[in-house]
Coordinates of C-alpha atoms in Angstrom, one line a residue:
X95 CA 10.1 -11.0 0.8
X96 CA 9.8 -13.8 4.0
X97 CA 10.7 -17.2 3.5
X98 CA 10.7 -20.0 6.2
X99 CA 13.1 -22.7 4.8
X100 CA 12.2 -26.4 6.8
X101 CA 11.6 -24.6 10.1
X102 CA 11.6 -26.4 13.6
X103 CA 10.8 -25.4 16.4
X104 CA 11.2 -27.2 19.9
X105 CA 10.2 -26.0 23.3
X106 CA 11.3 -27.4 26.9
X107 CA 8.9 -27.1 29.3
X108 CA 9.2 -28.8 33.2
X109 CA 11.6 -31.5 31.0
X110 CA 9.2 -32.1 28.3
X111 CA 10.1 -31.4 24.8
X112 CA 7.2 -29.8 22.8
X113 CA 7.5 -29.4 18.7
X114 CA 5.8 -26.5 18.0
X115 CA 6.7 -26.1 14.5
X116 CA 7.5 -29.5 12.1
X117 CA 9.3 -28.4 9.1
X118 CA 7.1 -25.1 8.7
X119 CA 7.6 -23.9 4.9
X120 CA 6.5 -20.8 3.8
X121 CA 7.1 -18.4 1.2
X122 CA 5.7 -14.6 1.2
X123 CA 6.2 -12.9 -1.9
X124 CA 5.9 -8.7 -2.1
X125 CA 2.8 -7.6 -2.2
X126 CA 0.7 -10.5 -0.9
X127 CA -2.0 -10.7 2.0
X128 CA -0.7 -13.8 3.4
X129 CA -2.6 -15.7 5.7
X130 CA -2.0 -18.8 8.2
X131 CA -5.3 -20.4 9.8
X132 CA -5.4 -23.1 12.4
X133 CA -6.7 -23.6 14.9
X134 CA -5.9 -23.1 19.0
X135 CA -2.0 -24.7 19.3
X136 CA -1.5 -25.3 15.9
X137 CA 1.6 -23.3 16.1
X138 CA 0.4 -20.0 14.0
X139 CA 1.6 -17.2 16.7
X140 CA 5.2 -19.4 16.9
X141 CA 5.7 -19.4 13.1
X142 CA 4.8 -15.6 13.5
X143 CA 7.1 -15.1 15.9
X144 CA 10.1 -16.4 13.4
X145 CA 10.1 -13.7 11.2
X146 CA 10.8 -10.3 13.4
X147 CA 12.9 -13.1 15.7
X148 CA 11.0 -13.0 18.7
X149 CA 11.6 -16.8 18.5
X150 CA 14.8 -18.9 16.9
X151 CA 14.2 -21.7 14.9
X152 CA 15.7 -25.0 16.4
X153 CA 16.9 -25.8 13.2
X154 CA 15.8 -24.4 9.3
X155 CA 16.3 -20.7 8.1
X156 CA 14.1 -17.6 8.1
X157 CA 14.5 -15.0 5.6
X158 CA 13.5 -11.6 5.3
X159 CA 14.1 -9.6 1.8
X160 CA 16.6 -12.6 1.1
X161 CA 18.4 -11.9 4.4
X162 CA 18.7 -14.8 7.3
X163 CA 17.6 -13.2 10.1
X164 CA 19.8 -15.7 12.7
X165 CA 23.1 -14.5 11.0
X166 CA 22.2 -10.7 11.8
X167 CA 24.5 -9.1 13.9
X168 CA 22.4 -7.1 16.6
X169 CA 22.5 -3.8 15.2
X170 CA 21.2 -5.2 11.6
X171 CA 18.8 -6.9 13.4
X172 CA 17.4 -4.0 14.7
X173 CA 17.4 -2.2 11.1
X174 CA 15.1 -5.1 9.9
X175 CA 12.8 -5.0 12.8
X176 CA 12.7 -1.2 12.0
X177 CA 11.4 -2.5 8.9
X178 CA 8.5 -4.9 10.1
X179 CA 5.1 -3.3 11.6
X180 CA 3.4 -5.6 14.2
X181 CA -0.4 -5.0 14.9
X182 CA -1.7 -7.4 18.1
X183 CA -4.8 -9.4 19.4
X184 CA -5.2 -6.8 22.4
X185 CA -4.0 -3.8 21.2
X186 CA -1.2 -3.1 23.6
X187 CA -1.7 0.4 23.9
X188 CA 0.0 2.5 26.5
X189 CA -3.1 3.6 28.6
X190 CA -1.0 6.6 30.3
X191 CA -0.7 8.0 26.7
X192 CA -2.5 9.4 24.5
X193 CA -3.6 8.0 21.0
X194 CA -1.1 11.0 19.4
X195 CA 1.8 9.3 21.8
X196 CA 0.9 6.2 21.0
X197 CA 1.3 6.0 17.6
X198 CA 4.4 8.6 18.1
X199 CA 6.1 6.5 20.3
X200 CA 8.4 4.0 17.6
X201 CA 9.4 7.3 16.1
X202 CA 10.5 9.0 19.3
X203 CA 12.4 5.8 19.9
X204 CA 14.2 6.0 16.7
X205 CA 14.8 9.8 17.6
X206 CA 13.1 11.2 14.8
X207 CA 12.4 15.2 14.9
X208 CA 9.3 16.3 16.7
X209 CA 8.1 18.3 13.1
X210 CA 8.6 15.1 11.4
X211 CA 6.8 13.2 14.3
X212 CA 3.7 15.3 14.4
X213 CA 3.5 15.5 10.6
X214 CA 4.3 11.3 10.4
X215 CA 1.3 10.8 13.3
X216 CA -1.3 13.6 12.0
X217 CA -1.4 11.6 8.2
X218 CA -1.3 8.3 9.7
X219 CA -4.3 9.5 12.2
X220 CA -6.2 10.8 9.1
X221 CA -5.3 7.7 7.3
X222 CA -7.1 5.4 10.2
X223 CA -10.4 7.8 10.7
X224 CA -9.4 9.0 13.8
X225 CA -7.6 12.3 13.3
X226 CA -10.4 14.1 15.5
X227 CA -9.2 11.3 18.5
X228 CA -5.7 12.5 18.7
X229 CA -5.7 14.0 22.5
X230 CA -8.3 11.1 23.5
X231 CA -7.0 8.2 25.7
X232 CA -7.3 4.3 25.1
X233 CA -9.8 4.0 27.8
X234 CA -12.4 6.5 25.8
X235 CA -12.1 4.5 22.9
X236 CA -14.1 1.3 21.4
X237 CA -12.0 -1.6 20.4
X238 CA -12.1 -0.9 16.9
X239 CA -10.7 2.1 17.5
X240 CA -7.9 0.7 19.8
X241 CA -7.2 -1.3 16.9
X242 CA -7.1 1.6 14.6
X243 CA -4.5 3.4 16.9
X244 CA -2.4 0.1 17.0
X245 CA -2.6 0.1 12.9
X246 CA -1.7 3.3 12.4
X247 CA 1.6 3.1 15.2
X248 CA 2.6 -0.4 13.5
X249 CA 2.7 1.9 10.4
X250 CA 4.8 4.8 11.9
X251 CA 8.3 3.6 11.0
X252 CA 7.4 3.0 7.1
X253 CA 7.3 -0.6 7.5
X254 CA 7.6 -2.9 4.3
X255 CA 6.3 -5.7 6.1
X256 CA 2.8 -5.5 8.5
X257 CA 2.8 -8.7 10.9
X258 CA -1.0 -9.2 12.4
X259 CA -1.6 -11.3 15.4
X260 CA -4.8 -12.1 15.2
X261 CA -5.9 -8.7 14.7
X262 CA -9.6 -9.2 14.6
X263 CA -10.2 -12.0 17.0
X264 CA -11.2 -9.4 20.2
X265 CA -13.9 -7.3 17.9
X266 CA -17.5 -7.8 17.0
X267 CA -18.5 -8.8 13.3
X268 CA -19.1 -5.6 12.1
X269 CA -15.4 -4.0 13.4
X270 CA -13.8 -6.6 12.3
X271 CA -15.2 -5.7 8.7
X272 CA -13.9 -2.3 9.0
X273 CA -10.8 -3.6 10.3
X274 CA -10.2 -5.4 7.4
X275 CA -11.3 -3.4 4.6
X276 CA -8.3 -0.7 6.7
X277 CA -6.2 -3.9 6.3
X278 CA -6.4 -4.0 2.7
X279 CA -5.8 0.1 2.4
X280 CA -2.4 -0.9 4.2
X281 CA -1.5 -3.1 1.6
X282 CA -2.8 -1.5 -1.7
X283 CA -2.0 2.6 -0.6
X284 CA 1.2 1.8 1.1
X285 CA 2.6 -1.2 -0.9
X286 CA 3.2 -3.0 2.6
X287 CA 3.4 -7.0 2.4
X288 CA 0.9 -8.4 4.9
X289 CA 1.4 -11.6 7.0
X290 CA -1.6 -12.6 9.1
X291 CA -2.4 -15.4 11.6
X292 CA -6.2 -16.1 12.5
X293 CA -8.4 -19.0 13.4
X294 CA -11.7 -16.9 11.4
X295 CA -11.6 -18.3 8.3
X296 CA -14.3 -15.0 7.4
X297 CA -10.4 -13.3 7.7
X298 CA -9.2 -15.4 4.9
X299 CA -12.0 -15.4 2.7
X300 CA -12.6 -11.2 2.9
X301 CA -8.7 -10.3 2.0
X302 CA -6.2 -13.0 1.6
X303 CA -4.7 -14.0 -1.6
X304 CA -2.4 -16.8 -0.5
X305 CA -2.7 -18.9 2.5
X306 CA -1.2 -21.7 4.4
X307 CA -3.4 -24.1 6.6
X308 CA -1.9 -25.3 9.8
X309 CA -2.4 -27.8 11.9
X310 CA -0.3 -29.7 15.0
X311 CA 2.9 -27.4 14.1
X312 CA 2.9 -28.6 10.1
X313 CA 1.3 -27.0 7.1
X314 CA -1.1 -29.3 5.7
X315 CA -2.0 -27.2 2.5
X316 CA -0.9 -24.0 0.9
X317 CA -1.1 -21.8 -2.1
X318 CA -3.8 -19.3 -3.6
X319 CA -6.7 -19.0 -1.3
X320 CA -8.9 -19.7 -4.1
X321 CA -7.4 -22.5 -4.8
X322 CA -6.8 -24.1 -1.1
X323 CA -10.0 -23.4 0.0
X324 CA -11.9 -24.5 -3.8
X325 CA -11.0 -27.1 -3.6
X326 CA -9.5 -28.6 -0.3
X327 CA -7.9 -31.7 0.5
X328 CA -7.3 -32.3 4.4
X329 CA -10.3 -32.5 7.2
X330 CA -8.9 -28.9 8.9
X331 CA -9.2 -27.5 5.7
X332 CA -12.3 -28.9 5.0
X333 CA -14.0 -27.2 8.4
X334 CA -12.7 -24.1 7.8
X335 CA -14.5 -23.8 4.5
X336 CA -17.9 -25.4 5.7
X337 CA -17.8 -22.4 8.4
X338 CA -18.1 -19.9 5.5
X339 CA -19.4 -21.8 2.4
X340 CA -23.0 -22.8 2.2
X341 CA -22.1 -26.2 0.6
X342 CA -23.3 -28.7 2.5
X343 CA -26.6 -30.2 0.7
X344 CA -29.6 -30.2 2.9
X345 CA -30.8 -33.1 4.2
X346 CA -34.0 -33.4 2.1
X347 CA -32.3 -33.1 -0.8
X348 CA -30.1 -36.1 0.6
X349 CA -33.0 -37.7 1.4
X350 CA -34.5 -37.0 -2.0
X351 CA -31.2 -38.6 -3.4
X352 CA -31.6 -41.6 -1.3
X353 CA -35.3 -42.3 -2.6
X354 CA -34.6 -41.6 -6.2
X355 CA -31.6 -43.4 -6.7
X356 CA -33.8 -46.8 -4.9
X357 CA -36.3 -45.8 -7.6
X358 CA -33.8 -45.8 -10.9
X359 CA -30.3 -47.1 -11.1
X360 CA -30.0 -44.2 -13.9
X361 CA -30.7 -41.4 -11.4
X362 CA -27.1 -40.1 -11.0
X363 CA -26.3 -37.1 -8.6
X364 CA -23.5 -34.7 -8.9
X365 CA -22.2 -31.8 -7.1
X366 CA -20.7 -29.0 -9.6
X367 CA -18.2 -26.5 -8.2
X368 CA -17.6 -23.2 -10.1
X369 CA -14.8 -20.4 -9.6
X370 CA -14.2 -17.8 -11.0
X371 CA -14.6 -16.9 -14.7
X372 CA -16.2 -20.6 -14.9
X373 CA -19.5 -19.3 -13.4
X374 CA -20.1 -17.0 -16.7
X375 CA -20.2 -20.7 -18.7
X376 CA -24.1 -21.9 -19.4
X377 CA -23.1 -25.0 -18.2
X378 CA -26.6 -26.8 -17.8
X379 CA -28.0 -25.3 -21.0
X380 CA -24.7 -26.5 -22.4
X381 CA -24.9 -30.3 -21.5
X382 CA -28.4 -30.5 -21.7
X383 CA -28.2 -29.2 -25.9
X384 CA -24.8 -31.6 -26.4
X385 CA -26.0 -34.8 -24.8
X386 CA -29.8 -34.0 -25.6
X387 CA -30.3 -35.0 -21.9
X388 CA -32.3 -33.4 -19.2
X389 CA -30.4 -32.1 -16.1
X390 CA -32.5 -30.9 -13.1
X391 CA -30.7 -28.5 -10.6
X392 CA -31.5 -29.8 -6.9
X393 CA -29.4 -26.8 -5.1
X394 CA -27.3 -24.0 -5.3
X395 CA -25.4 -21.6 -3.0
X396 CA -22.8 -18.7 -3.8
X397 CA -19.9 -17.5 -2.0
X398 CA -17.5 -15.1 -2.3
X399 CA -13.2 -16.0 -1.7
X400 CA -11.1 -12.5 -1.5
X401 CA -13.9 -11.0 -4.2
X402 CA -13.8 -14.3 -6.3
X403 CA -17.4 -16.1 -6.8
X404 CA -17.7 -19.5 -6.1
X405 CA -20.6 -21.4 -6.8
X406 CA -21.8 -25.0 -5.5
X407 CA -24.7 -26.7 -7.0
X408 CA -26.0 -30.1 -6.9
X409 CA -27.5 -31.5 -9.9
X410 CA -29.1 -34.8 -11.2
X411 CA -28.9 -36.5 -14.0
X412 CA -31.5 -39.9 -15.4
X413 CA -29.1 -41.5 -18.0
X414 CA -26.7 -44.7 -18.0
X415 CA -23.4 -44.8 -16.5
X416 CA -21.3 -44.6 -19.9
X417 CA -23.3 -41.3 -20.6
X418 CA -22.9 -40.1 -17.2
X419 CA -19.0 -40.3 -17.7
X420 CA -19.1 -38.4 -21.0
X421 CA -20.9 -35.6 -19.5
X422 CA -19.0 -35.4 -16.6
X423 CA -15.8 -35.4 -18.5
X424 CA -17.1 -32.2 -20.9
X425 CA -18.3 -30.5 -17.6
X426 CA -14.7 -31.0 -16.2
X427 CA -13.1 -29.8 -19.4
X428 CA -14.7 -26.6 -18.4
X429 CA -12.3 -25.7 -15.4
X430 CA -15.3 -27.3 -13.1
X431 CA -15.1 -29.7 -10.3
X432 CA -17.3 -32.3 -10.5
X433 CA -18.0 -34.7 -7.5
X434 CA -20.1 -37.4 -7.6
X435 CA -22.6 -37.7 -4.4
X436 CA -22.6 -40.7 -2.5

């Protein structure tokens, strides 16, 4: 659907070359809600602008539906762009036009017959929950309502792909939640592939099935959300995960671990991470019976990543190192991540 292959982008500003993208590789498949997350300046917006060819790569290729868009002529590029909708952070609505007229604009520019425009716009306004606001103007709407208009406008030309540029960054948490639910409906009911960029981890957590983490123009980690954020490798990824998951061990527990370790060399502490179906495994009970050892649960927390539960647990074992290694291997064999607490 969308394939960026070894894409580099260099800007020249006042004689200084700035590399915005450095060898970016991303593959977005049909039906994905693919999130690109990174802090400000990571290169997210530049990446997104490559897909509809608002920016040209310095090198590398950008394929949409198997076509290298850098090789399309003007007519072909216009046709390809019609299949790509865009949702903006600050809505980009025309304040002098009604809600109906804003949504109708892409259809008018495409010379769609008036009766078809009316039917299409009314259907879209009903879909986004604004069928009673057709005659209102943007300054009469809340931020969330404006973004709903923006989404309806982006859907007007029946796109196959929807690009979202920080679509919820200007919204409060409750409104963000409702917009994310709407985007999930867009993906499911209209069968539209979504590529979004964000600096908000909760956006990835709520709706994305795949994610790429960007830092300084590079993709540092990518894959299924549950895999990347379930077991993050890079510091920037860990920082994003910590912003939404309660997996930090409380200081009081850390102090307890420190004191107990000093009192007995046989006390060992581990962090367990259960994801998906592994949470149904009665691991503590199974390990206790199998190895005839007591396991003390010191803390536990639950987080959801795109409707998939993830449990973090800190346990204490009192046994020798050899037995502890056997227990760890047994737990890991059940698709549970184990990390010793230093």
